[in-house]
Amino acid sequence: MKTYCKIILFLIVLLTAQKQYAQHQSKIAAVVNMDYKTVSINQEITFYNQSNDTLSSIVLNDWNNAFSNKKSPLGKRFSDEFYNKFHMASTEELGGTINLIIEDADKNFFTWERTEKNPDYITILLDKKLLPNQKIKLHLTYVSKIPSDKFTGYGYFEKYGMHLKNWFLTPARYENKQFVKYSNENLDDIANAVSDFDIDLKISGKNAVTTNLAVEQSAQTDKETNIRLTGKNINDVDLIIEKESSYTNFKVNGLEVFTNIRSGRLNDSLKKKIIERTADFAKNQIGEYPFDKIIISQADYEKNPFYGLNQLPKFMRPFHEDFLFEIKFLKTFMNNYLKTSMRLDSRKYNWIYDGIQIFTMMNYIDKYHPKSKMMGSASKYFLLRGFKMAQTDFNEQYSYYYMLMARKNLDQPLNASKNTLIKYNVQIANKYKAGLSMQYLDDYLGSKIVLSGIKDFYSLNKDKQTDRTDFEELLKSKTPKDIDWFFNHIIDSREIIDYKFDAVSKTKDSVTFTVKNKGFPLVPMPIFGIRDKQVIFKKWLEISEIDKQITLERKSIDKLALNYKNEVPEFNLRNNWKSLNALSLNRPLKMTFFQDLEDPHYSQLFYVPTLFYNKYDGFAPGVSFYNYSFFDKPFMFILNPMYSINTKSIVGSYTFAYNQYLRDRNLYNIRYSLNGSYFHYASDAAYLKLYPSLSFFLRQPNYRDNRKQALMMKYNIIYKEPSAIVTDSTDNYSIFNIKYFNIKTEVTSHVRFFTDAQFSSYFGKVSAEMEYRKLFNDNRYFNARVFAGTFLYNSNNTQNYNFGVSRVNDYMFDYAVYARSDITGILSQQYIHAQGGFKSFLNPSEADQWLTTANLSYSILWNWVDAYADFGFIKNKGASNTFLYDSGIRLNLVQDYFELYFPVYSSNGFELSEKNYGEKIRFIFIFNPKSLINLFTRKWF
């Protein structure tokens, strides 16, 4: 018996030792120089081959080095999303890994590789094969240059301090017979292997240190801070260094929570109550956190804020300070709770993280704030009570944020890799849809099956590296129902769900109907019986019941409703109603001032004040009537009547458009439209324009590619009232126009190709232009545009349709020209970058045969003062070719929206010395709010 006990004891000790030995280990001696923003590192990595494969190389993540090169994947992502701070940064603000040396235990150098394409991980080539269960020691010395925190929220910050994240080299995760090689793309999804850490930290000066590691020793003087840190079984180290700590420490049931989330005037006792409630809820809903510490920083929150709360200025936020703090803390806590404790590929399986996070947050709100609204206390204001936005439940807003992208045909599958998602989908749409989808499945299955599956899956992460298959199998094991539809259609595709009623008949005691599937996937759908806006019954329709006749007991209901509580992420809720009262409309008309969410209970008509300006109409106030909310609809119209103050007459415009969205093609949208406008082109005459059009919009298979293409065909019918001021003003005409655009714009470069063909009874002409803009490493821009146009035939003897040299000849009324008939006055100096593109007023001013020009500019001071030069050849009938040129200075205040041009030297001579120089200055100023909105939305879409 004693022999057996000895054997068992020996095995226990052996297994325990094996487990400790099997973990990767990093021993680091780091010296932090706060003045130079560097960390000098001496590191020993004990790498253990935990796989069953024989390794000939090892991969180490070096994400800090992503900040060393503006052409890195990180720099590319910043450029794609129109974030220019990184590309405009000075060398001192960038980061990187310097003087990296890797040796073995005998001081022999290892050969290692780092590619220019992927500078943020290295591959170490081993001299000998590393067999399963064998270990190898790597000795590394290097300097980590810490970047500014203005790029990602992590790095050094100006008020003396550092928030260090991914600041040293770590072994990459190994799975499926290969190392996971992910580049830093500002997604906080580094694929580190789990390791033990032992860090000796020496910091210049007296500092406060906040970290998720255990502090074993700490000593401080005025000149130096020394700290010894340890941590086991973790994949990331968070370290904040400050003169005085901005973090408050709260102890919650054995867990230390460090946070500096901004909380207004909240006292610590109230914050502690909120933090305790959040931590307890996460533990009960998900599982016990495996570590002793967690850091919840303001930087973490600002990287993934709660959209909606953060978009309004403080004085307009209709939420109490405690609720704001609670939501911000809840969202950040849940994100960090999951990311630091789950062994799951957060780039490949990001939807699981997002789904659990948002699903738990929705359950939290249901429990502690069940009556809260999307707009908080604003829902009680008398003037806002009629708005759907004000009356929408807090949790219901998630579906609207997702629906915005689905209606734009820009939604992406939940299972798409995180780095392939456009910014809005990463931070909002996919995140919210994942939570809604888990809530949908939980409602359908009942008995809190999804909640139970989440707990089991979270527990499984303590024992092994997990993936999507583990989660799927756990859920399927808990229900007899077939839920393949959930993974095939909700998770793995972007197919739209859209059900409607068909063939409804009723008696006093029963109602018979068919639910028709207008989309592609077949999924379960809840049906509700409504009486006086109260739910009388609810029934889940199984997949087998869709598109089949169903009879239910009527129970005195007056309406049938599909998806009444918005449990299903459905594309269109407007066709989910069927009134059973003969005199009642399914969706009565509702007029709403300004803008609102889409309300499926009503047919909505919106109206908003508008203001238009040109010299002849003056300011023209008006009202725009339209039928779409924040979300696009297949059929949309805008009616915009205005009152011209100058002419004392009605002017305005209208648009009727139908969008045909194609879900899985490069040709993603076909638009059929009818447009018209009526404004004055001279002080005594107006024009009427009518143009039906057909447009084809194309995009790349990679949604993150900013390339946009479009082919547009329109037939312009123009009637001009006769004018005593403008010659040839009675010429009424029609022109068939074909245009093709191919544009790709980023921070670092802009390429635009445009062709145009026009045909009428008077003339036929074609033109093409190519525009290129490049940002160089010295933060200077180079712009080049080449334009070439020629007439195919031209029987008109006037200048009405000629190519403009210095002023655009806008006979089709396509451009927002403030004084199109003037040749003097400040408004006549408006510049439109089209046709010849010259800034100086040159002669000849038009071309009736052909025109070829080039427009160049280059930054000479900062990034908004340019030198420009234009030159080209102009050919008119009966005249020889004429060479023209000009040059000057451009103030590029807001690119393409607000610019000033100061001519210096041209074909006219030295223009600065001429009289009335102020009349030669040109300007670009965009008065259209919709155009300005593109400056802010382009980084999201």
PDB file of N, CA and C in Angstrom, residues 784-863:
ATOM      1  N   ALA A 784      -1.015  66.103 -58.901  1.00  0.00           N
ATOM      2  CA  ALA A 784      -0.913  66.225 -60.357  1.00  0.00           C
ATOM      3  C   ALA A 784      -2.251  65.843 -60.972  1.00  0.00           C
ATOM      4  N   ARG A 785      -2.697  66.663 -61.936  1.00  0.00           N
ATOM      5  CA  ARG A 785      -3.933  66.381 -62.664  1.00  0.00           C
ATOM      6  C   ARG A 785      -3.683  66.658 -64.137  1.00  0.00           C
ATOM      7  N   VAL A 786      -4.113  65.737 -64.977  1.00  0.00           N
ATOM      8  CA  VAL A 786      -4.000  65.904 -66.416  1.00  0.00           C
ATOM      9  C   VAL A 786      -5.395  65.793 -67.016  1.00  0.00           C
ATOM     10  N   PHE A 787      -5.746  66.759 -67.868  1.00  0.00           N
ATOM     11  CA  PHE A 787      -7.057  66.771 -68.515  1.00  0.00           C
ATOM     12  C   PHE A 787      -6.876  66.856 -70.019  1.00  0.00           C
ATOM     13  N   ALA A 788      -7.679  66.070 -70.740  1.00  0.00           N
ATOM     14  CA  ALA A 788      -7.661  66.135 -72.207  1.00  0.00           C
ATOM     15  C   ALA A 788      -9.085  65.986 -72.710  1.00  0.00           C
ATOM     16  N   GLY A 789      -9.511  66.903 -73.575  1.00  0.00           N
ATOM     17  CA  GLY A 789     -10.852  66.840 -74.140  1.00  0.00           C
ATOM     18  C   GLY A 789     -10.867  67.299 -75.581  1.00  0.00           C
ATOM     19  N   THR A 790     -11.758  66.707 -76.350  1.00  0.00           N
ATOM     20  CA  THR A 790     -11.860  67.093 -77.759  1.00  0.00           C
ATOM     21  C   THR A 790     -13.301  66.993 -78.231  1.00  0.00           C
ATOM     22  N   PHE A 791     -13.651  67.831 -79.208  1.00  0.00           N
ATOM     23  CA  PHE A 791     -14.955  67.737 -79.851  1.00  0.00           C
ATOM     24  C   PHE A 791     -14.892  66.688 -80.952  1.00  0.00           C
ATOM     25  N   LEU A 792     -15.913  65.839 -81.014  1.00  0.00           N
ATOM     26  CA  LEU A 792     -16.072  64.912 -82.130  1.00  0.00           C
ATOM     27  C   LEU A 792     -16.744  65.623 -83.298  1.00  0.00           C
ATOM     28  N   TYR A 793     -17.672  66.486 -82.959  1.00  0.00           N
ATOM     29  CA  TYR A 793     -18.295  67.369 -83.944  1.00  0.00           C
ATOM     30  C   TYR A 793     -18.830  68.570 -83.183  1.00  0.00           C
ATOM     31  N   ASN A 794     -18.925  69.709 -83.866  1.00  0.00           N
ATOM     32  CA  ASN A 794     -19.372  70.936 -83.213  1.00  0.00           C
ATOM     33  C   ASN A 794     -19.920  71.893 -84.259  1.00  0.00           C
ATOM     34  N   SER A 795     -21.232  71.880 -84.405  1.00  0.00           N
ATOM     35  CA  SER A 795     -21.878  72.739 -85.399  1.00  0.00           C
ATOM     36  C   SER A 795     -22.401  74.029 -84.794  1.00  0.00           C
ATOM     37  N   ASN A 796     -22.194  74.210 -83.498  1.00  0.00           N
ATOM     38  CA  ASN A 796     -22.685  75.397 -82.814  1.00  0.00           C
ATOM     39  C   ASN A 796     -21.675  76.529 -82.945  1.00  0.00           C
ATOM     40  N   ASN A 797     -22.164  77.710 -83.241  1.00  0.00           N
ATOM     41  CA  ASN A 797     -21.287  78.852 -83.464  1.00  0.00           C
ATOM     42  C   ASN A 797     -21.117  79.727 -82.222  1.00  0.00           C
ATOM     43  N   THR A 798     -21.741  79.331 -81.114  1.00  0.00           N
ATOM     44  CA  THR A 798     -21.584  80.102 -79.872  1.00  0.00           C
ATOM     45  C   THR A 798     -20.562  79.418 -78.979  1.00  0.00           C
ATOM     46  N   GLN A 799     -20.309  80.043 -77.862  1.00  0.00           N
ATOM     47  CA  GLN A 799     -19.368  79.476 -76.887  1.00  0.00           C
ATOM     48  C   GLN A 799     -20.072  78.672 -75.808  1.00  0.00           C
ATOM     49  N   ASN A 800     -21.348  78.382 -76.015  1.00  0.00           N
ATOM     50  CA  ASN A 800     -22.142  77.771 -74.943  1.00  0.00           C
ATOM     51  C   ASN A 800     -21.585  76.447 -74.455  1.00  0.00           C
ATOM     52  N   TYR A 801     -21.005  75.643 -75.343  1.00  0.00           N
ATOM     53  CA  TYR A 801     -20.638  74.278 -74.984  1.00  0.00           C
ATOM     54  C   TYR A 801     -19.129  74.045 -75.020  1.00  0.00           C
ATOM     55  N   ASN A 802     -18.342  75.096 -75.081  1.00  0.00           N
ATOM     56  CA  ASN A 802     -16.894  74.957 -75.187  1.00  0.00           C
ATOM     57  C   ASN A 802     -16.264  74.479 -73.876  1.00  0.00           C
ATOM     58  N   PHE A 803     -15.036  73.972 -73.975  1.00  0.00           N
ATOM     59  CA  PHE A 803     -14.258  73.648 -72.780  1.00  0.00           C
ATOM     60  C   PHE A 803     -13.804  74.944 -72.116  1.00  0.00           C
ATOM     61  N   GLY A 804     -14.001  75.049 -70.829  1.00  0.00           N
ATOM     62  CA  GLY A 804     -13.545  76.224 -70.104  1.00  0.00           C
ATOM     63  C   GLY A 804     -12.075  76.099 -69.734  1.00  0.00           C
ATOM     64  N   VAL A 805     -11.338  77.212 -69.837  1.00  0.00           N
ATOM     65  CA  VAL A 805      -9.913  77.214 -69.507  1.00  0.00           C
ATOM     66  C   VAL A 805      -9.708  77.571 -68.034  1.00  0.00           C
ATOM     67  N   SER A 806     -10.235  78.700 -67.610  1.00  0.00           N
ATOM     68  CA  SER A 806     -10.077  79.162 -66.232  1.00  0.00           C
ATOM     69  C   SER A 806     -11.358  79.033 -65.422  1.00  0.00           C
ATOM     70  N   ARG A 807     -12.489  79.135 -66.104  1.00  0.00           N
ATOM     71  CA  ARG A 807     -13.790  78.940 -65.464  1.00  0.00           C
ATOM     72  C   ARG A 807     -14.478  77.748 -66.105  1.00  0.00           C
ATOM     73  N   VAL A 808     -15.111  76.948 -65.277  1.00  0.00           N
ATOM     74  CA  VAL A 808     -15.826  75.803 -65.814  1.00  0.00           C
ATOM     75  C   VAL A 808     -17.032  76.289 -66.614  1.00  0.00           C
ATOM     76  N   ASN A 809     -17.255  75.710 -67.783  1.00  0.00           N
ATOM     77  CA  ASN A 809     -18.413  76.037 -68.608  1.00  0.00           C
ATOM     78  C   ASN A 809     -19.532  75.063 -68.238  1.00  0.00           C
ATOM     79  N   ASP A 810     -20.385  75.473 -67.326  1.00  0.00           N
ATOM     80  CA  ASP A 810     -21.357  74.562 -66.710  1.00  0.00           C
ATOM     81  C   ASP A 810     -22.724  74.662 -67.390  1.00  0.00           C
ATOM     82  N   TYR A 811     -22.785  74.320 -68.668  1.00  0.00           N
ATOM     83  CA  TYR A 811     -24.040  74.412 -69.415  1.00  0.00           C
ATOM     84  C   TYR A 811     -25.018  73.302 -69.033  1.00  0.00           C
ATOM     85  N   MET A 812     -24.555  72.248 -68.335  1.00  0.00           N
ATOM     86  CA  MET A 812     -25.477  71.212 -67.869  1.00  0.00           C
ATOM     87  C   MET A 812     -25.890  71.433 -66.409  1.00  0.00           C
ATOM     88  N   PHE A 813     -25.441  72.532 -65.822  1.00  0.00           N
ATOM     89  CA  PHE A 813     -25.829  72.895 -64.453  1.00  0.00           C
ATOM     90  C   PHE A 813     -25.543  71.758 -63.464  1.00  0.00           C
ATOM     91  N   ASP A 814     -24.339  71.188 -63.582  1.00  0.00           N
ATOM     92  CA  ASP A 814     -23.926  70.108 -62.700  1.00  0.00           C
ATOM     93  C   ASP A 814     -23.207  70.598 -61.446  1.00  0.00           C
ATOM     94  N   TYR A 815     -22.614  71.791 -61.521  1.00  0.00           N
ATOM     95  CA  TYR A 815     -21.782  72.275 -60.428  1.00  0.00           C
ATOM     96  C   TYR A 815     -22.513  73.349 -59.623  1.00  0.00           C
ATOM     97  N   ALA A 816     -22.102  73.459 -58.355  1.00  0.00           N
ATOM     98  CA  ALA A 816     -22.677  74.488 -57.480  1.00  0.00           C
ATOM     99  C   ALA A 816     -21.936  75.798 -57.710  1.00  0.00           C
ATOM    100  N   VAL A 817     -22.311  76.500 -58.777  1.00  0.00           N
ATOM    101  CA  VAL A 817     -21.670  77.761 -59.140  1.00  0.00           C
ATOM    102  C   VAL A 817     -22.483  78.902 -58.539  1.00  0.00           C
ATOM    103  N   TYR A 818     -21.825  79.792 -57.822  1.00  0.00           N
ATOM    104  CA  TYR A 818     -22.546  80.847 -57.107  1.00  0.00           C
ATOM    105  C   TYR A 818     -22.976  81.987 -58.020  1.00  0.00           C
ATOM    106  N   ALA A 819     -22.218  82.260 -59.086  1.00  0.00           N
ATOM    107  CA  ALA A 819     -22.566  83.365 -59.988  1.00  0.00           C
ATOM    108  C   ALA A 819     -22.167  82.954 -61.399  1.00  0.00           C
ATOM    109  N   ARG A 820     -22.925  82.065 -61.986  1.00  0.00           N
ATOM    110  CA  ARG A 820     -22.501  81.429 -63.236  1.00  0.00           C
ATOM    111  C   ARG A 820     -22.491  82.374 -64.427  1.00  0.00           C
ATOM    112  N   SER A 821     -23.204  83.473 -64.375  1.00  0.00           N
ATOM    113  CA  SER A 821     -23.237  84.384 -65.524  1.00  0.00           C
ATOM    114  C   SER A 821     -22.346  85.602 -65.338  1.00  0.00           C
ATOM    115  N   ASP A 822     -21.671  85.704 -64.185  1.00  0.00           N
ATOM    116  CA  ASP A 822     -20.836  86.874 -63.909  1.00  0.00           C
ATOM    117  C   ASP A 822     -19.394  86.646 -64.348  1.00  0.00           C
ATOM    118  N   ILE A 823     -18.761  87.708 -64.804  1.00  0.00           N
ATOM    119  CA  ILE A 823     -17.331  87.640 -65.127  1.00  0.00           C
ATOM    120  C   ILE A 823     -16.555  88.650 -64.281  1.00  0.00           C
ATOM    121  N   THR A 824     -17.257  89.399 -63.420  1.00  0.00           N
ATOM    122  CA  THR A 824     -16.604  90.299 -62.473  1.00  0.00           C
ATOM    123  C   THR A 824     -17.259  90.121 -61.112  1.00  0.00           C
ATOM    124  N   GLY A 825     -16.574  90.621 -60.067  1.00  0.00           N
ATOM    125  CA  GLY A 825     -17.115  90.497 -58.728  1.00  0.00           C
ATOM    126  C   GLY A 825     -16.512  89.306 -57.992  1.00  0.00           C
ATOM    127  N   ILE A 826     -16.611  89.331 -56.673  1.00  0.00           N
ATOM    128  CA  ILE A 826     -15.977  88.315 -55.841  1.00  0.00           C
ATOM    129  C   ILE A 826     -16.494  86.913 -56.150  1.00  0.00           C
ATOM    130  N   LEU A 827     -17.797  86.768 -56.433  1.00  0.00           N
ATOM    131  CA  LEU A 827     -18.335  85.433 -56.685  1.00  0.00           C
ATOM    132  C   LEU A 827     -17.860  84.871 -58.018  1.00  0.00           C
ATOM    133  N   SER A 828     -17.515  85.737 -58.941  1.00  0.00           N
ATOM    134  CA  SER A 828     -16.997  85.250 -60.225  1.00  0.00           C
ATOM    135  C   SER A 828     -15.609  84.647 -60.073  1.00  0.00           C
ATOM    136  N   GLN A 829     -14.978  84.846 -58.905  1.00  0.00           N
ATOM    137  CA  GLN A 829     -13.642  84.310 -58.647  1.00  0.00           C
ATOM    138  C   GLN A 829     -13.700  82.904 -58.051  1.00  0.00           C
ATOM    139  N   GLN A 830     -14.874  82.364 -57.951  1.00  0.00           N
ATOM    140  CA  GLN A 830     -15.007  80.985 -57.490  1.00  0.00           C
ATOM    141  C   GLN A 830     -14.256  80.041 -58.435  1.00  0.00           C
ATOM    142  N   TYR A 831     -13.548  79.108 -57.853  1.00  0.00           N
ATOM    143  CA  TYR A 831     -12.771  78.163 -58.656  1.00  0.00           C
ATOM    144  C   TYR A 831     -13.356  76.766 -58.516  1.00  0.00           C
ATOM    145  N   ILE A 832     -13.530  76.102 -59.649  1.00  0.00           N
ATOM    146  CA  ILE A 832     -13.992  74.715 -59.669  1.00  0.00           C
ATOM    147  C   ILE A 832     -12.951  73.898 -60.414  1.00  0.00           C
ATOM    148  N   HIS A 833     -12.471  72.862 -59.767  1.00  0.00           N
ATOM    149  CA  HIS A 833     -11.361  72.072 -60.303  1.00  0.00           C
ATOM    150  C   HIS A 833     -11.891  71.130 -61.383  1.00  0.00           C
ATOM    151  N   ALA A 834     -12.094  71.662 -62.570  1.00  0.00           N
ATOM    152  CA  ALA A 834     -12.634  70.872 -63.684  1.00  0.00           C
ATOM    153  C   ALA A 834     -12.181  71.495 -64.995  1.00  0.00           C
ATOM    154  N   GLN A 835     -12.341  70.729 -66.074  1.00  0.00           N
ATOM    155  CA  GLN A 835     -11.967  71.169 -67.420  1.00  0.00           C
ATOM    156  C   GLN A 835     -10.516  71.677 -67.417  1.00  0.00           C
ATOM    157  N   GLY A 836     -10.239  72.913 -67.868  1.00  0.00           N
ATOM    158  CA  GLY A 836      -8.850  73.364 -67.973  1.00  0.00           C
ATOM    159  C   GLY A 836      -8.142  73.477 -66.642  1.00  0.00           C
ATOM    160  N   GLY A 837      -8.830  73.930 -65.610  1.00  0.00           N
ATOM    161  CA  GLY A 837      -8.264  73.979 -64.272  1.00  0.00           C
ATOM    162  C   GLY A 837      -7.271  75.080 -64.010  1.00  0.00           C
ATOM    163  N   PHE A 838      -7.155  76.100 -64.910  1.00  0.00           N
ATOM    164  CA  PHE A 838      -6.241  77.222 -64.665  1.00  0.00           C
ATOM    165  C   PHE A 838      -6.817  78.132 -63.577  1.00  0.00           C
ATOM    166  N   LYS A 839      -5.931  78.694 -62.766  1.00  0.00           N
ATOM    167  CA  LYS A 839      -6.375  79.598 -61.700  1.00  0.00           C
ATOM    168  C   LYS A 839      -6.368  81.056 -62.159  1.00  0.00           C
ATOM    169  N   SER A 840      -5.437  81.413 -63.008  1.00  0.00           N
ATOM    170  CA  SER A 840      -5.421  82.782 -63.543  1.00  0.00           C
ATOM    171  C   SER A 840      -6.443  82.908 -64.670  1.00  0.00           C
ATOM    172  N   PHE A 841      -6.976  84.100 -64.834  1.00  0.00           N
ATOM    173  CA  PHE A 841      -7.926  84.354 -65.923  1.00  0.00           C
ATOM    174  C   PHE A 841      -7.121  84.621 -67.202  1.00  0.00           C
ATOM    175  N   LEU A 842      -7.108  83.670 -68.110  1.00  0.00           N
ATOM    176  CA  LEU A 842      -6.248  83.724 -69.289  1.00  0.00           C
ATOM    177  C   LEU A 842      -7.066  83.820 -70.568  1.00  0.00           C
ATOM    178  N   ASN A 843      -6.420  84.229 -71.635  1.00  0.00           N
ATOM    179  CA  ASN A 843      -7.017  84.249 -72.973  1.00  0.00           C
ATOM    180  C   ASN A 843      -6.197  83.370 -73.904  1.00  0.00           C
ATOM    181  N   PRO A 844      -6.875  82.551 -74.727  1.00  0.00           N
ATOM    182  CA  PRO A 844      -8.330  82.404 -74.831  1.00  0.00           C
ATOM    183  C   PRO A 844      -8.912  81.728 -73.585  1.00  0.00           C
ATOM    184  N   SER A 845     -10.139  82.099 -73.289  1.00  0.00           N
ATOM    185  CA  SER A 845     -10.794  81.596 -72.079  1.00  0.00           C
ATOM    186  C   SER A 845     -11.538  80.292 -72.318  1.00  0.00           C
ATOM    187  N   GLU A 846     -11.689  79.878 -73.615  1.00  0.00           N
ATOM    188  CA  GLU A 846     -12.426  78.655 -73.935  1.00  0.00           C
ATOM    189  C   GLU A 846     -11.774  77.970 -75.135  1.00  0.00           C
ATOM    190  N   ALA A 847     -12.133  76.713 -75.348  1.00  0.00           N
ATOM    191  CA  ALA A 847     -11.623  75.951 -76.487  1.00  0.00           C
ATOM    192  C   ALA A 847     -12.782  75.253 -77.182  1.00  0.00           C
ATOM    193  N   ASP A 848     -12.927  75.484 -78.513  1.00  0.00           N
ATOM    194  CA  ASP A 848     -14.030  74.874 -79.244  1.00  0.00           C
ATOM    195  C   ASP A 848     -13.578  73.704 -80.127  1.00  0.00           C
ATOM    196  N   GLN A 849     -12.288  73.306 -80.019  1.00  0.00           N
ATOM    197  CA  GLN A 849     -11.813  72.114 -80.722  1.00  0.00           C
ATOM    198  C   GLN A 849     -11.222  71.088 -79.749  1.00  0.00           C
ATOM    199  N   TRP A 850     -10.114  71.438 -79.118  1.00  0.00           N
ATOM    200  CA  TRP A 850      -9.577  70.529 -78.109  1.00  0.00           C
ATOM    201  C   TRP A 850      -8.770  71.300 -77.064  1.00  0.00           C
ATOM    202  N   LEU A 851      -8.542  70.599 -75.960  1.00  0.00           N
ATOM    203  CA  LEU A 851      -7.866  71.221 -74.819  1.00  0.00           C
ATOM    204  C   LEU A 851      -7.082  70.135 -74.084  1.00  0.00           C
ATOM    205  N   THR A 852      -5.810  70.417 -73.788  1.00  0.00           N
ATOM    206  CA  THR A 852      -4.986  69.498 -73.002  1.00  0.00           C
ATOM    207  C   THR A 852      -4.219  70.311 -71.970  1.00  0.00           C
ATOM    208  N   THR A 853      -4.418  69.987 -70.671  1.00  0.00           N
ATOM    209  CA  THR A 853      -3.780  70.775 -69.609  1.00  0.00           C
ATOM    210  C   THR A 853      -3.238  69.864 -68.522  1.00  0.00           C
ATOM    211  N   ALA A 854      -2.319  70.413 -67.742  1.00  0.00           N
ATOM    212  CA  ALA A 854      -1.787  69.739 -66.562  1.00  0.00           C
ATOM    213  C   ALA A 854      -1.804  70.725 -65.404  1.00  0.00           C
ATOM    214  N   ASN A 855      -2.214  70.255 -64.233  1.00  0.00           N
ATOM    215  CA  ASN A 855      -2.262  71.074 -63.014  1.00  0.00           C
ATOM    216  C   ASN A 855      -1.411  70.391 -61.952  1.00  0.00           C
ATOM    217  N   LEU A 856      -0.401  71.103 -61.450  1.00  0.00           N
ATOM    218  CA  LEU A 856       0.533  70.538 -60.486  1.00  0.00           C
ATOM    219  C   LEU A 856       0.580  71.398 -59.235  1.00  0.00           C
ATOM    220  N   SER A 857       0.836  70.767 -58.098  1.00  0.00           N
ATOM    221  CA  SER A 857       1.078  71.525 -56.870  1.00  0.00           C
ATOM    222  C   SER A 857       1.935  70.688 -55.926  1.00  0.00           C
ATOM    223  N   TYR A 858       2.656  71.393 -55.042  1.00  0.00           N
ATOM    224  CA  TYR A 858       3.547  70.712 -54.106  1.00  0.00           C
ATOM    225  C   TYR A 858       3.617  71.531 -52.823  1.00  0.00           C
ATOM    226  N   SER A 859       3.563  70.844 -51.686  1.00  0.00           N
ATOM    227  CA  SER A 859       3.606  71.518 -50.393  1.00  0.00           C
ATOM    228  C   SER A 859       4.968  72.167 -50.191  1.00  0.00           C
ATOM    229  N   ILE A 860       4.964  73.435 -49.811  1.00  0.00           N
ATOM    230  CA  ILE A 860       6.225  74.126 -49.570  1.00  0.00           C
ATOM    231  C   ILE A 860       6.358  74.559 -48.119  1.00  0.00           C
ATOM    232  N   LEU A 861       5.240  74.590 -47.395  1.00  0.00           N
ATOM    233  CA  LEU A 861       5.277  75.003 -46.000  1.00  0.00           C
ATOM    234  C   LEU A 861       4.171  74.268 -45.265  1.00  0.00           C
ATOM    235  N   TRP A 862       4.530  73.534 -44.230  1.00  0.00           N
ATOM    236  CA  TRP A 862       3.597  72.668 -43.515  1.00  0.00           C
ATOM    237  C   TRP A 862       2.893  71.757 -44.519  1.00  0.00           C
ATOM    238  N   ASN A 863       1.652  71.461 -44.280  1.00  0.00           N
ATOM    239  CA  ASN A 863       0.941  70.595 -45.236  1.00  0.00           C
ATOM    240  C   ASN A 863      -0.257  71.319 -45.844  1.00  0.00           C
TER     241      ASN A 863
END
